[in-house]
Short mmCIF file of C-alpha atoms and ligand atoms in Angstrom, two decimals:
data_model
loop_
_atom_site.label_atom_id
_atom_site.label_comp_id
_atom_site.label_asym_id
_atom_site.label_seq_id
_atom_site.Cartn_x
_atom_site.Cartn_y
_atom_site.Cartn_z
CA MET A 1 -23.79 -33.18 -110.07
CA PRO A 2 -23.30 -29.72 -111.64
CA ASP A 3 -21.16 -29.32 -114.72
CA GLU A 4 -17.57 -28.85 -113.51
CA LYS A 5 -16.58 -26.00 -115.81
CA SER A 6 -19.59 -23.84 -116.58
CA ASN A 7 -20.93 -22.89 -113.17
CA ILE A 8 -18.05 -22.55 -110.73
CA CYS A 9 -19.21 -19.90 -108.27
CA LEU A 10 -16.26 -19.76 -105.89
CA SER A 11 -12.68 -20.92 -106.28
CA ALA A 12 -9.26 -20.28 -104.84
CA SER A 13 -5.75 -21.01 -106.01
CA GLY A 14 -2.56 -21.20 -103.99
CA LEU A 15 -4.37 -19.95 -100.91
CA THR A 16 -1.89 -19.66 -98.03
CA LYS A 17 -2.02 -18.22 -94.52
CA VAL A 18 1.03 -17.85 -92.34
CA PHE A 19 0.57 -16.63 -88.76
CA GLY A 20 3.49 -15.10 -86.86
CA SER A 21 7.14 -15.27 -87.83
CA GLY A 22 10.41 -16.84 -86.72
CA ARG A 23 9.97 -19.44 -84.01
CA THR A 24 6.26 -18.67 -83.61
CA LYS A 25 5.54 -19.07 -87.34
CA THR A 26 2.54 -21.29 -88.16
CA VAL A 27 1.65 -22.19 -91.75
CA ALA A 28 -2.09 -22.70 -91.12
CA VAL A 29 -3.05 -23.08 -94.80
CA ASP A 30 -0.45 -24.00 -97.41
CA HIS A 31 -1.12 -23.41 -101.13
CA VAL A 32 -4.63 -24.80 -101.26
CA ASP A 33 -6.76 -24.96 -104.43
CA ILE A 34 -10.53 -25.39 -104.17
CA SER A 35 -13.51 -24.90 -106.46
CA LEU A 36 -17.23 -25.01 -105.86
CA CYS A 37 -20.03 -25.33 -108.36
CA GLU A 38 -23.43 -23.72 -107.85
CA GLY A 39 -25.80 -25.78 -105.73
CA GLU A 40 -23.10 -28.14 -104.57
CA VAL A 41 -22.34 -29.21 -100.99
CA VAL A 42 -18.60 -29.48 -100.42
CA SER A 43 -17.15 -30.71 -97.15
CA ILE A 44 -13.76 -29.86 -95.72
CA VAL A 45 -12.77 -32.55 -93.25
CA GLY A 46 -9.74 -32.64 -90.99
CA GLU A 47 -8.49 -32.93 -87.45
CA SER A 48 -8.45 -30.03 -85.03
CA GLY A 49 -5.83 -27.48 -86.05
CA SER A 50 -5.62 -28.67 -89.66
CA GLY A 51 -6.55 -25.20 -90.98
CA LYS A 52 -10.26 -25.55 -91.81
CA THR A 53 -11.49 -22.38 -90.09
CA THR A 54 -8.53 -20.34 -91.35
CA LEU A 55 -9.33 -21.42 -94.92
CA ALA A 56 -13.03 -20.62 -94.38
CA LYS A 57 -12.20 -17.15 -93.07
CA MET A 58 -10.05 -16.42 -96.12
CA LEU A 59 -12.86 -17.55 -98.45
CA LEU A 60 -15.27 -15.34 -96.47
CA GLY A 61 -12.96 -12.32 -96.68
CA LEU A 62 -12.55 -12.19 -92.88
CA LEU A 63 -8.80 -12.93 -93.03
CA SER A 64 -6.46 -11.77 -95.77
CA PRO A 65 -4.37 -14.50 -97.39
CA THR A 66 -0.58 -14.37 -97.15
CA GLU A 67 -0.53 -15.69 -100.72
CA GLY A 68 -3.02 -16.81 -103.34
CA GLU A 69 -6.22 -15.57 -104.88
CA VAL A 70 -9.95 -16.09 -104.40
CA TYR A 71 -12.24 -15.96 -107.46
CA PHE A 72 -15.95 -15.24 -107.22
CA GLN A 73 -18.06 -16.14 -110.26
CA GLY A 74 -14.92 -16.49 -112.36
CA LYS A 75 -13.33 -13.11 -111.54
CA PRO A 76 -10.71 -12.24 -108.93
CA ARG A 77 -12.63 -11.21 -105.82
CA ASP A 78 -12.37 -7.52 -105.01
CA ILE A 79 -13.02 -6.62 -101.36
CA SER A 80 -10.63 -3.71 -101.25
CA SER A 81 -13.20 -1.21 -99.95
CA HIS A 82 -15.86 -1.41 -97.23
CA LYS A 83 -18.57 -1.07 -99.88
CA LYS A 84 -17.18 -3.90 -102.01
CA ARG A 85 -16.78 -6.13 -98.95
CA LYS A 86 -20.43 -5.55 -97.96
CA GLU A 87 -21.46 -6.37 -101.51
CA TYR A 88 -19.43 -9.64 -101.37
CA TRP A 89 -21.08 -10.57 -98.05
CA LYS A 90 -24.49 -10.45 -99.73
CA ASN A 91 -23.23 -13.47 -101.67
CA ILE A 92 -21.42 -15.42 -98.97
CA GLN A 93 -22.40 -15.89 -95.32
CA ALA A 94 -21.37 -18.14 -92.46
CA ILE A 95 -22.58 -20.13 -89.52
CA PHE A 96 -19.80 -20.62 -86.97
CA GLN A 97 -18.91 -23.20 -84.33
CA ASP A 98 -19.99 -20.89 -81.54
CA PRO A 99 -23.41 -19.38 -82.28
CA PHE A 100 -22.89 -16.71 -79.59
CA SER A 101 -20.18 -15.16 -81.76
CA SER A 102 -22.76 -14.38 -84.43
CA TYR A 103 -25.08 -12.33 -82.25
CA ASN A 104 -24.92 -9.03 -80.48
CA ILE A 105 -26.11 -10.22 -77.08
CA PHE A 106 -27.72 -6.87 -76.32
CA HIS A 107 -30.04 -7.14 -79.34
CA LYS A 108 -33.38 -8.90 -79.06
CA ILE A 109 -34.14 -11.62 -81.56
CA ASP A 110 -36.52 -9.56 -83.68
CA SER A 111 -33.83 -6.93 -84.15
CA VAL A 112 -31.30 -9.64 -85.11
CA LEU A 113 -33.71 -10.76 -87.84
CA LEU A 114 -34.66 -7.21 -88.85
CA ASP A 115 -30.96 -6.48 -89.44
CA CYS A 116 -30.90 -9.31 -91.99
CA ILE A 117 -33.90 -7.88 -93.86
CA ASN A 118 -32.28 -4.43 -93.85
CA MET A 119 -29.00 -5.87 -95.13
CA ARG A 120 -30.88 -7.35 -98.08
CA GLY A 121 -32.27 -3.91 -98.96
CA GLY A 122 -35.63 -4.31 -97.18
CA ARG A 123 -35.18 -1.33 -94.84
CA HIS A 124 -38.09 0.59 -96.38
CA LEU A 125 -40.62 -2.25 -96.46
CA PRO A 126 -43.75 -1.82 -94.31
CA TYR A 127 -43.30 -3.34 -90.83
CA GLU A 128 -46.14 -5.89 -91.39
CA GLU A 129 -44.28 -7.22 -94.42
CA LYS A 130 -41.08 -7.55 -92.39
CA VAL A 131 -43.00 -9.48 -89.71
CA GLU A 132 -44.30 -11.83 -92.41
CA MET A 133 -40.75 -12.43 -93.65
CA MET A 134 -39.46 -13.07 -90.11
CA THR A 135 -42.38 -15.42 -89.38
CA GLU A 136 -41.64 -17.37 -92.56
CA ALA A 137 -37.92 -17.60 -91.72
CA CYS A 138 -38.69 -18.84 -88.21
CA SER A 139 -41.17 -21.42 -89.42
CA PHE A 140 -38.55 -22.69 -91.93
CA VAL A 141 -36.52 -23.76 -88.89
CA ASN A 142 -39.52 -24.81 -86.74
CA LEU A 143 -39.37 -21.78 -84.44
CA LYS A 144 -42.37 -19.60 -83.56
CA PHE A 145 -41.62 -15.94 -84.24
CA ASP A 146 -44.35 -14.75 -81.81
CA GLU A 147 -42.72 -16.58 -78.94
CA LEU A 148 -39.23 -15.30 -79.71
CA THR A 149 -39.78 -11.71 -80.56
CA ASN A 150 -39.07 -10.28 -77.10
CA LYS A 151 -36.28 -12.64 -76.13
CA TYR A 152 -32.52 -12.20 -76.17
CA PRO A 153 -30.35 -14.82 -77.95
CA PHE A 154 -28.90 -16.04 -74.62
CA GLU A 155 -32.43 -17.01 -73.52
CA LEU A 156 -32.52 -19.73 -76.19
CA SER A 157 -31.24 -23.30 -75.96
CA GLY A 158 -28.19 -24.32 -78.00
CA GLY A 159 -30.37 -26.05 -80.59
CA GLN A 160 -32.78 -23.09 -80.87
CA MET A 161 -29.80 -20.78 -81.27
CA GLN A 162 -28.40 -22.88 -84.11
CA ARG A 163 -31.85 -22.86 -85.76
CA LEU A 164 -32.05 -19.09 -85.39
CA MET A 165 -28.72 -18.87 -87.22
CA ILE A 166 -30.26 -20.80 -90.10
CA ALA A 167 -33.31 -18.46 -90.01
CA ARG A 168 -30.85 -15.55 -90.43
CA ILE A 169 -29.31 -17.29 -93.43
CA PHE A 170 -32.81 -17.87 -94.88
CA LEU A 171 -33.43 -14.09 -94.71
CA LEU A 172 -29.95 -13.09 -95.91
CA ASP A 173 -30.32 -15.53 -98.82
CA PRO A 174 -26.64 -15.67 -99.85
CA LYS A 175 -25.47 -17.70 -102.84
CA ILE A 176 -22.91 -19.48 -100.69
CA LEU A 177 -23.09 -20.61 -97.07
CA VAL A 178 -20.03 -21.61 -95.06
CA ALA A 179 -21.12 -23.81 -92.15
CA ASP A 180 -18.15 -24.27 -89.78
CA GLU A 181 -18.92 -27.14 -87.36
CA PRO A 182 -22.51 -25.90 -87.10
CA THR A 183 -23.60 -28.86 -84.99
CA SER A 184 -20.73 -28.95 -82.52
CA MET A 185 -22.72 -27.61 -79.57
CA ILE A 186 -25.86 -29.72 -79.82
CA ASP A 187 -27.15 -33.21 -79.16
CA ALA A 188 -27.42 -35.93 -81.81
CA CYS A 189 -31.15 -35.43 -82.41
CA SER A 190 -30.89 -31.65 -82.94
CA ARG A 191 -27.81 -32.31 -85.07
CA ALA A 192 -29.84 -34.37 -87.53
CA THR A 193 -32.47 -31.60 -87.67
CA ILE A 194 -29.85 -28.92 -88.34
CA LEU A 195 -28.23 -31.01 -91.08
CA ASP A 196 -31.62 -31.56 -92.70
CA MET A 197 -32.27 -27.81 -92.63
CA LEU A 198 -28.91 -27.12 -94.25
CA MET A 199 -29.77 -29.60 -96.97
CA GLN A 200 -33.13 -27.87 -97.41
CA LEU A 201 -31.30 -24.57 -98.03
CA ARG A 202 -29.52 -26.33 -100.86
CA ASP A 203 -32.50 -28.28 -102.22
CA ASP A 204 -35.23 -25.60 -101.90
CA ILE A 205 -33.22 -22.40 -102.42
CA GLY A 206 -30.26 -23.71 -104.44
CA MET A 207 -27.65 -22.49 -101.96
CA THR A 208 -24.07 -23.67 -102.37
CA VAL A 209 -22.76 -24.99 -99.05
CA ILE A 210 -19.24 -25.42 -97.68
CA PHE A 211 -19.56 -27.74 -94.71
CA ILE A 212 -16.62 -27.88 -92.31
CA THR A 213 -16.29 -30.76 -89.89
CA HIS A 214 -13.89 -33.17 -88.25
CA ASP A 215 -16.58 -35.87 -88.55
CA ILE A 216 -16.10 -37.74 -91.82
CA GLY A 217 -19.38 -39.62 -91.21
CA LEU A 218 -21.34 -36.35 -91.33
CA ALA A 219 -19.40 -35.31 -94.42
CA TYR A 220 -20.45 -38.50 -96.19
CA TYR A 221 -24.06 -37.86 -95.24
CA VAL A 222 -24.25 -34.31 -96.62
CA SER A 223 -21.70 -33.79 -99.40
CA ASP A 224 -21.26 -34.10 -103.12
CA ASN A 225 -17.51 -33.52 -102.91
CA VAL A 226 -15.07 -33.84 -100.04
CA TYR A 227 -11.65 -32.27 -99.37
CA ILE A 228 -9.50 -33.93 -96.70
CA MET A 229 -7.25 -31.44 -94.90
CA GLU A 230 -4.08 -32.28 -92.95
CA GLN A 231 -1.71 -29.64 -91.57
CA GLY A 232 -2.86 -26.93 -93.96
CA VAL A 233 -2.84 -29.08 -97.10
CA PHE A 234 -5.51 -31.01 -98.99
CA VAL A 235 -4.22 -34.56 -99.03
CA GLU A 236 -7.16 -36.09 -100.88
CA SER A 237 -10.28 -34.81 -102.66
CA GLY A 238 -13.07 -36.01 -104.90
CA SER A 239 -16.66 -37.24 -104.74
CA ALA A 240 -17.87 -38.29 -101.29
CA ASP A 241 -18.20 -41.87 -102.52
CA ASP A 242 -14.68 -42.01 -103.96
CA VAL A 243 -12.94 -40.39 -101.01
CA ILE A 244 -14.87 -41.96 -98.16
CA LEU A 245 -15.71 -45.38 -99.54
CA HIS A 246 -12.33 -45.79 -101.26
CA PRO A 247 -9.83 -43.66 -99.34
CA LYS A 248 -6.26 -43.74 -100.67
CA GLU A 249 -4.44 -41.75 -98.01
CA PRO A 250 -3.61 -43.25 -94.59
CA TYR A 251 -4.79 -39.97 -92.99
CA THR A 252 -8.26 -40.36 -94.57
CA GLN A 253 -8.34 -44.00 -93.52
CA ARG A 254 -7.55 -42.93 -89.99
CA LEU A 255 -10.35 -40.33 -89.95
CA ILE A 256 -12.71 -43.09 -91.10
CA SER A 257 -11.53 -45.55 -88.49
CA ASP A 258 -12.23 -42.89 -85.84
CA VAL A 259 -15.92 -43.27 -86.77
CA PRO A 260 -16.41 -47.02 -86.33
CA LYS A 261 -20.14 -46.96 -86.96
CA ILE A 262 -19.79 -45.92 -90.59
CA TYR A 263 -18.00 -49.19 -91.27
CA GLU A 264 -21.15 -51.01 -90.24
CA GLU A 265 -23.66 -48.73 -91.90
CA TRP A 266 -21.94 -48.34 -95.25
CA ASP A 267 -20.11 -51.64 -95.34
CA LEU A 268 -16.60 -50.27 -95.54
CA SER A 269 -15.17 -53.54 -94.31
CA THR A 270 -13.63 -54.21 -97.72
CA VAL A 271 -11.66 -50.93 -97.76
N1 ATP B 301 -5.19 -15.83 -85.25
C1 ATP B 301 -4.28 -16.81 -85.18
N2 ATP B 301 -3.01 -16.54 -84.81
C2 ATP B 301 -2.06 -17.51 -84.76
N3 ATP B 301 -2.28 -18.80 -85.08
C3 ATP B 301 -3.52 -19.12 -85.46
C4 ATP B 301 -4.58 -18.16 -85.53
N4 ATP B 301 -5.71 -18.77 -85.97
C5 ATP B 301 -5.38 -20.06 -86.14
N5 ATP B 301 -4.07 -20.28 -85.85
C6 ATP B 301 -3.34 -21.56 -85.96
O1 ATP B 301 -3.54 -22.08 -87.27
C7 ATP B 301 -3.73 -23.49 -87.24
C8 ATP B 301 -5.06 -23.84 -87.89
O2 ATP B 301 -6.12 -23.36 -87.07
P1 ATP B 301 -7.66 -23.47 -87.49
O3 ATP B 301 -8.46 -22.74 -86.48
O4 ATP B 301 -7.79 -23.05 -88.90
O5 ATP B 301 -7.89 -25.06 -87.37
P2 ATP B 301 -9.25 -25.90 -87.52
O6 ATP B 301 -8.97 -26.99 -88.52
O7 ATP B 301 -10.40 -25.01 -87.78
O8 ATP B 301 -9.37 -26.57 -86.07
P3 ATP B 301 -10.70 -26.93 -85.21
O9 ATP B 301 -11.23 -28.22 -85.80
O10 ATP B 301 -10.16 -27.16 -83.82
O11 ATP B 301 -11.66 -25.80 -85.28
C9 ATP B 301 -3.61 -23.91 -85.78
O12 ATP B 301 -2.29 -24.36 -85.55
C10 ATP B 301 -3.90 -22.62 -85.02
O13 ATP B 301 -3.23 -22.63 -83.78
MG1 MG B 302 -12.18 -24.57 -86.70
#
């Protein structure tokens, strides 16, 4: 586990998002504090509507907080101009619930991947070198670049699409990856493959990963630390073992009891 103080790469304090006003007012995220060390996998777990995606979007700089501050590498994050925001996005990237939302459906797959190389400053590389990079990224996720190059994203299966998203991340090479329910659209077998690939990004490349899920069993499988979110607030947090094997809050206990099989596999019967 990384040293808590020396290598915090992303943190937030008092992060709050209020949508609407008056009778339509929703406090989606309510004074949340979070911190992530380099190379760590942190899960945010909670029921639908608990505020996970809203929090992720604020960390990503896609939604502006109503209150609170985000710190990147120890300094207040500055995304006040287009240039600064683009610079920030070299460091933090996302995979979303719906992979279609990440692609321009009129762009073929090779141009989706070429965009990533260009974003990382590779615009002027010789084309053969770019092909090599795209081939490597595809083989990282067990896809064959040659077979994909002339296809459109909608011609792929759900699992292939999710893998292509990870190939994009491989090329973009951010310090931090936010994976928001990345396995929600695929079957159990592809889900295991995707989770293994996410772990490989951490283990082989040292990426820091924020994994968002309503499935506390998956969170146990992948994370160092876990934050449990209920109605915009973190009700419990700590190491995956502490929080999931010894939950203190009734809400956490309920999330665990929704996944009966983890009782059997990890012998939680004494909890
Ligand atoms: N753009 C928006 N305008 C108004 N309300 C919103 C908006 N986005 C989210 N909300 C509300 O904020 C709350 C939190 O939503 P959010 O999408 O963050 O939940 P979530 O935990 O990601 O849920 P899920 O697991 O279903 O993806 C919900 O009550 C939602 O209706
Ligand atoms: Mg969500």
